[in-house]
Amino acid sequence: MAGGVYTIPSLVYVVPLLLAFGGVAALLWAIRPPTTDWTVVSFAPWMAIGSVLFLLDGLGAYPEVVAPLFGPVTVYVTTAVFAGFVWILMTFVASIRKGFDIYYGVGVFGGGVALMLIVFLFLAGINAQTFNPVYPVFGSIVAALVAALAWVALSLTYTDVARYTGRTGAFVVFAHSLDGVSTALGYDLLGAGERTPLSRILLEFSASLPSAEYVGAGWLFVLVKVLLALVIVAAFREYLEESPRQARLVLAFVAAVGFGPGVYNLLQFTITEQQAVFAVARALGGA
């Protein structure tokens, strides 16, 4: 269980990490790798990697000398550095190997790393006799169904928005559906708390409604998360048309804000008993 109050790591860690991040960002700015409708989707495994690495930190899996690199906030800078390096590497490979797809390489490489880390987590859960995949599998299926219904509704109502945002927009909606469903699942079925003030207020308000007795309190949170994602995607329609590169990079961040916490929640359900610490941003307040 990831707990404790977050403290800023020593400058011994912060300065090199920021220099590495700045160096990778500068290289990416210099080489300007192309962006496509697959760009954001290809970084989904890297968003998951950040969540897994943070979860491992909560389990005390790292030696003390490197643990500060995997705490709240720093874990995402660390992950971004490695993801950016792989992006640069795949861009160079594409420049010397005809027909090589940059984002296929980024996604497959990240997927392989994410899979290894998740297997390690599962083995840890099995060893501790706390492995329980039922809720995560159920949550993933429900999140996918909710996102699919929302995307179909958007496609039928605002066809041009769905056409211009494409896979990028669909992934943003799924990412926030996953976060919403996993949070609702933890709140209603596992008794987990919510640390983000606005989210907690929304869940408590929903819990006070007569419907809570029959369908729980999480449904309103899911609805708000998905509607907010749809509004953001719709707002980016013209931005994507005018500046597709910048728009996709911003949408990658928007997706990560939902997908990372959602993956974190579900993996936490998998390897622990009925206690969950929600999302990296929510863990900043401590346990």
Short mmCIF file of C-alpha atoms in Angstrom, two decimals:
data_model
loop_
_atom_site.label_atom_id
_atom_site.label_comp_id
_atom_site.label_asym_id
_atom_site.label_seq_id
_atom_site.Cartn_x
_atom_site.Cartn_y
_atom_site.Cartn_z
CA MET A 1 0.00 0.00 0.00
CA ALA A 2 1.60 3.24 -1.11
CA GLY A 3 1.52 5.51 1.82
CA GLY A 4 3.30 8.27 3.63
CA VAL A 5 3.52 11.95 2.90
CA TYR A 6 5.37 12.81 -0.25
CA THR A 7 8.63 14.72 0.17
CA ILE A 8 10.75 16.28 -2.53
CA PRO A 9 13.79 14.08 -3.27
CA SER A 10 17.29 15.36 -2.68
CA LEU A 11 18.85 17.61 -5.32
CA VAL A 12 21.26 14.75 -5.94
CA TYR A 13 18.32 13.05 -7.68
CA VAL A 14 16.28 16.00 -8.87
CA VAL A 15 19.01 17.84 -10.78
CA PRO A 16 20.27 14.88 -12.87
CA LEU A 17 16.69 13.78 -13.53
CA LEU A 18 15.68 17.23 -14.76
CA LEU A 19 18.84 17.49 -16.86
CA ALA A 20 18.06 14.11 -18.44
CA PHE A 21 14.48 15.18 -19.09
CA GLY A 22 15.64 18.46 -20.60
CA GLY A 23 18.18 16.67 -22.78
CA VAL A 24 15.62 14.23 -24.14
CA ALA A 25 13.12 17.04 -24.74
CA ALA A 26 15.77 19.06 -26.58
CA LEU A 27 16.68 16.11 -28.80
CA LEU A 28 13.04 15.48 -29.62
CA TRP A 29 12.58 19.16 -30.47
CA ALA A 30 15.65 19.03 -32.71
CA ILE A 31 14.78 15.87 -34.66
CA ARG A 32 11.01 16.50 -34.64
CA PRO A 33 9.77 12.94 -35.12
CA PRO A 34 6.54 12.79 -37.13
CA THR A 35 3.25 12.33 -35.30
CA THR A 36 0.34 10.26 -36.55
CA ASP A 37 -3.01 9.09 -35.28
CA TRP A 38 -1.14 6.17 -33.68
CA THR A 39 1.28 8.35 -31.69
CA VAL A 40 -0.78 8.69 -28.51
CA VAL A 41 -1.91 5.06 -28.61
CA SER A 42 1.69 3.84 -28.99
CA PHE A 43 2.60 5.51 -25.70
CA ALA A 44 -0.16 3.75 -23.76
CA PRO A 45 2.26 1.02 -22.57
CA TRP A 46 4.58 3.73 -21.26
CA MET A 47 1.74 5.29 -19.30
CA ALA A 48 1.15 1.85 -17.79
CA ILE A 49 4.86 1.47 -17.05
CA GLY A 50 4.79 4.64 -14.96
CA SER A 51 1.88 3.27 -12.93
CA VAL A 52 3.57 -0.09 -12.38
CA LEU A 53 6.84 1.53 -11.33
CA PHE A 54 5.01 3.72 -8.83
CA LEU A 55 3.09 0.74 -7.47
CA LEU A 56 6.38 -1.13 -7.00
CA ASP A 57 7.68 1.85 -5.06
CA GLY A 58 4.69 1.60 -2.74
CA LEU A 59 5.55 -2.06 -2.18
CA GLY A 60 9.13 -1.18 -1.25
CA ALA A 61 10.61 -3.01 -4.23
CA TYR A 62 13.51 -0.64 -4.93
CA PRO A 63 16.88 -0.31 -3.23
CA GLU A 64 17.09 2.83 -1.13
CA VAL A 65 19.64 4.40 -3.45
CA VAL A 66 17.26 4.51 -6.45
CA ALA A 67 13.87 4.65 -4.70
CA PRO A 68 13.57 8.49 -4.94
CA LEU A 69 13.43 8.17 -8.73
CA PHE A 70 10.18 6.19 -8.50
CA GLY A 71 8.17 8.20 -5.99
CA PRO A 72 5.13 10.38 -6.79
CA VAL A 73 5.86 12.80 -9.64
CA THR A 74 9.48 11.69 -10.09
CA VAL A 75 8.39 8.29 -11.38
CA TYR A 76 6.66 9.98 -14.31
CA VAL A 77 9.66 12.12 -15.12
CA THR A 78 11.81 8.98 -15.00
CA THR A 79 9.39 7.13 -17.25
CA ALA A 80 9.16 10.09 -19.63
CA VAL A 81 12.95 10.15 -19.97
CA PHE A 82 13.08 6.49 -20.96
CA ALA A 83 10.04 6.77 -23.23
CA GLY A 84 11.54 9.81 -24.93
CA PHE A 85 14.85 8.01 -25.39
CA VAL A 86 13.07 5.07 -27.03
CA TRP A 87 11.14 7.50 -29.24
CA ILE A 88 14.43 9.04 -30.37
CA LEU A 89 15.96 5.61 -30.91
CA MET A 90 13.03 4.41 -33.01
CA THR A 91 13.15 7.61 -35.06
CA PHE A 92 16.79 6.94 -35.93
CA VAL A 93 16.01 3.31 -36.75
CA ALA A 94 13.27 4.51 -39.12
CA SER A 95 15.76 6.83 -40.83
CA ILE A 96 18.07 3.95 -41.75
CA ARG A 97 15.56 1.14 -42.18
CA LYS A 98 13.05 1.66 -44.94
CA GLY A 99 9.46 0.88 -44.03
CA PHE A 100 10.08 0.81 -40.28
CA ASP A 101 7.14 2.23 -38.30
CA ILE A 102 8.33 4.46 -35.46
CA TYR A 103 5.22 4.05 -33.36
CA TYR A 104 5.02 0.32 -33.88
CA GLY A 105 8.51 0.18 -32.40
CA VAL A 106 7.66 2.54 -29.53
CA GLY A 107 4.50 0.60 -28.68
CA VAL A 108 6.01 -2.88 -28.94
CA PHE A 109 9.08 -1.95 -26.92
CA GLY A 110 6.94 -0.31 -24.24
CA GLY A 111 4.48 -3.19 -24.29
CA GLY A 112 7.27 -5.68 -23.67
CA VAL A 113 8.62 -3.74 -20.71
CA ALA A 114 5.13 -3.21 -19.28
CA LEU A 115 4.32 -6.90 -19.61
CA MET A 116 7.47 -7.95 -17.76
CA LEU A 117 6.75 -5.54 -14.92
CA ILE A 118 3.11 -6.64 -14.65
CA VAL A 119 4.13 -10.31 -14.57
CA PHE A 120 6.53 -9.45 -11.74
CA LEU A 121 3.68 -7.79 -9.86
CA PHE A 122 1.38 -10.75 -10.40
CA LEU A 123 4.04 -13.15 -9.15
CA ALA A 124 4.46 -11.00 -6.06
CA GLY A 125 0.72 -11.13 -5.46
CA ILE A 126 0.59 -14.89 -5.96
CA ASN A 127 3.52 -15.36 -3.60
CA ALA A 128 1.77 -13.25 -0.96
CA GLN A 129 -1.50 -15.14 -1.60
CA THR A 130 -3.30 -11.87 -2.39
CA PHE A 131 -3.60 -12.31 -6.16
CA ASN A 132 -7.17 -11.56 -7.26
CA PRO A 133 -7.74 -10.76 -10.96
CA VAL A 134 -11.56 -10.76 -10.85
CA TYR A 135 -12.15 -7.06 -10.18
CA PRO A 136 -9.47 -5.82 -12.61
CA VAL A 137 -10.80 -7.99 -15.44
CA PHE A 138 -14.35 -6.91 -14.71
CA GLY A 139 -13.32 -3.25 -14.49
CA SER A 140 -11.41 -3.39 -17.77
CA ILE A 141 -14.37 -4.91 -19.61
CA VAL A 142 -16.85 -2.39 -18.19
CA ALA A 143 -14.51 0.52 -19.00
CA ALA A 144 -14.12 -0.70 -22.58
CA LEU A 145 -17.89 -1.05 -23.00
CA VAL A 146 -18.57 2.40 -21.54
CA ALA A 147 -15.91 3.98 -23.76
CA ALA A 148 -17.24 2.17 -26.83
CA LEU A 149 -20.80 3.35 -26.21
CA ALA A 150 -19.61 6.91 -25.60
CA TRP A 151 -17.52 6.90 -28.77
CA VAL A 152 -20.34 5.51 -30.89
CA ALA A 153 -22.66 8.20 -29.52
CA LEU A 154 -20.09 10.88 -30.36
CA SER A 155 -19.56 9.44 -33.84
CA LEU A 156 -23.27 9.48 -34.58
CA THR A 157 -23.82 12.96 -33.15
CA TYR A 158 -20.62 14.77 -34.15
CA THR A 159 -19.21 12.78 -37.03
CA ASP A 160 -16.55 15.34 -37.95
CA VAL A 161 -15.13 15.32 -34.40
CA ALA A 162 -14.77 11.54 -34.43
CA ARG A 163 -13.23 11.64 -37.90
CA TYR A 164 -10.59 14.26 -37.09
CA THR A 165 -9.65 12.97 -33.64
CA GLY A 166 -9.71 9.31 -34.69
CA ARG A 167 -7.79 6.77 -32.60
CA THR A 168 -6.32 9.56 -30.50
CA GLY A 169 -9.75 10.76 -29.38
CA ALA A 170 -11.03 7.23 -28.82
CA PHE A 171 -8.07 6.43 -26.60
CA VAL A 172 -8.56 9.60 -24.55
CA VAL A 173 -12.18 8.58 -23.90
CA PHE A 174 -11.16 5.03 -22.98
CA ALA A 175 -8.40 6.30 -20.68
CA HIS A 176 -10.80 8.38 -18.63
CA SER A 177 -13.45 5.68 -18.71
CA LEU A 178 -10.87 3.32 -17.20
CA ASP A 179 -10.04 5.81 -14.47
CA GLY A 180 -13.70 6.46 -13.74
CA VAL A 181 -14.76 2.81 -13.68
CA SER A 182 -11.78 1.70 -11.58
CA THR A 183 -12.42 4.48 -9.07
CA ALA A 184 -16.13 3.62 -8.89
CA LEU A 185 -15.28 -0.06 -8.48
CA GLY A 186 -12.96 0.67 -5.59
CA TYR A 187 -15.36 3.08 -3.93
CA ASP A 188 -18.52 0.99 -4.23
CA LEU A 189 -17.24 -2.58 -3.96
CA LEU A 190 -13.90 -2.42 -2.16
CA GLY A 191 -14.53 0.40 0.28
CA ALA A 192 -11.56 2.45 -0.93
CA GLY A 193 -11.40 6.16 -0.18
CA GLU A 194 -10.92 9.05 -2.58
CA ARG A 195 -8.31 11.73 -1.85
CA THR A 196 -8.90 14.27 -4.62
CA PRO A 197 -11.26 16.87 -3.08
CA LEU A 198 -13.49 17.42 -6.14
CA SER A 199 -13.76 13.70 -6.85
CA ARG A 200 -14.54 12.99 -3.20
CA ILE A 201 -17.26 15.65 -3.16
CA LEU A 202 -18.80 14.19 -6.32
CA LEU A 203 -18.74 10.65 -4.93
CA GLU A 204 -20.18 11.75 -1.59
CA PHE A 205 -22.93 13.68 -3.36
CA SER A 206 -23.77 10.64 -5.48
CA ALA A 207 -23.77 8.47 -2.36
CA SER A 208 -26.43 10.76 -0.86
CA LEU A 209 -28.82 10.20 -3.78
CA PRO A 210 -31.66 7.64 -3.49
CA SER A 211 -30.16 5.73 -6.43
CA ALA A 212 -27.04 4.89 -4.40
CA GLU A 213 -28.91 2.14 -2.61
CA TYR A 214 -29.46 0.32 -5.88
CA VAL A 215 -26.57 1.22 -8.21
CA GLY A 216 -23.93 2.58 -5.87
CA ALA A 217 -22.28 5.99 -5.88
CA GLY A 218 -19.66 5.55 -8.56
CA TRP A 219 -21.92 5.82 -11.61
CA LEU A 220 -22.02 9.62 -11.46
CA PHE A 221 -18.23 9.81 -11.28
CA VAL A 222 -17.94 7.59 -14.36
CA LEU A 223 -20.49 9.70 -16.22
CA VAL A 224 -18.70 12.96 -15.42
CA LYS A 225 -15.28 11.54 -16.36
CA VAL A 226 -16.50 10.25 -19.72
CA LEU A 227 -18.47 13.40 -20.54
CA LEU A 228 -15.46 15.54 -19.66
CA ALA A 229 -13.25 13.42 -21.94
CA LEU A 230 -15.76 13.79 -24.78
CA VAL A 231 -15.87 17.56 -24.31
CA ILE A 232 -12.07 17.78 -24.38
CA VAL A 233 -11.87 15.65 -27.51
CA ALA A 234 -14.52 17.78 -29.22
CA ALA A 235 -12.68 20.96 -28.22
CA PHE A 236 -9.52 19.66 -29.91
CA ARG A 237 -11.17 19.12 -33.29
CA GLU A 238 -9.98 22.39 -34.85
CA TYR A 239 -6.66 22.29 -33.00
CA LEU A 240 -5.93 18.89 -34.52
CA GLU A 241 -6.75 20.19 -37.96
CA GLU A 242 -4.55 23.29 -37.62
CA SER A 243 -1.64 21.96 -35.52
CA PRO A 244 -1.84 18.16 -35.43
CA ARG A 245 1.60 17.66 -33.88
CA GLN A 246 1.05 19.96 -30.90
CA ALA A 247 -2.54 18.83 -30.43
CA ARG A 248 -1.60 15.15 -30.28
CA LEU A 249 1.16 15.82 -27.75
CA VAL A 250 -1.30 17.67 -25.51
CA LEU A 251 -3.86 14.88 -25.92
CA ALA A 252 -1.17 12.37 -24.94
CA PHE A 253 -0.89 14.17 -21.62
CA VAL A 254 -4.68 14.29 -21.24
CA ALA A 255 -4.86 10.55 -21.89
CA ALA A 256 -2.05 9.82 -19.42
CA VAL A 257 -3.91 11.68 -16.66
CA GLY A 258 -6.71 9.11 -17.00
CA PHE A 259 -4.98 5.96 -18.21
CA GLY A 260 -2.14 5.99 -15.69
CA PRO A 261 -4.38 6.21 -12.60
CA GLY A 262 -6.81 3.69 -14.10
CA VAL A 263 -4.07 1.12 -14.65
CA TYR A 264 -2.69 1.83 -11.19
CA ASN A 265 -6.07 1.22 -9.58
CA LEU A 266 -6.69 -2.07 -11.37
CA LEU A 267 -3.21 -3.42 -10.69
CA GLN A 268 -3.57 -2.44 -7.05
CA PHE A 269 -6.80 -4.45 -6.90
CA THR A 270 -4.99 -7.41 -8.45
CA ILE A 271 -2.11 -7.77 -6.01
CA THR A 272 -3.62 -6.58 -2.75
CA GLU A 273 -6.64 -7.41 -0.72
CA GLN A 274 -9.51 -5.02 -0.49
CA GLN A 275 -7.55 -1.82 -0.03
CA ALA A 276 -6.57 0.47 -2.89
CA VAL A 277 -4.59 3.66 -3.02
CA PHE A 278 -5.94 5.61 -5.96
CA ALA A 279 -3.87 7.18 -8.68
CA VAL A 280 -0.57 8.94 -8.53
CA ALA A 281 -2.07 12.40 -8.23
CA ARG A 282 -4.35 11.17 -5.45
CA ALA A 283 -1.48 9.50 -3.61
CA LEU A 284 0.23 12.87 -3.16
CA GLY A 285 -1.85 13.41 -0.05
CA GLY A 286 -0.44 10.31 1.64
CA ALA A 287 -2.25 7.38 3.18
#
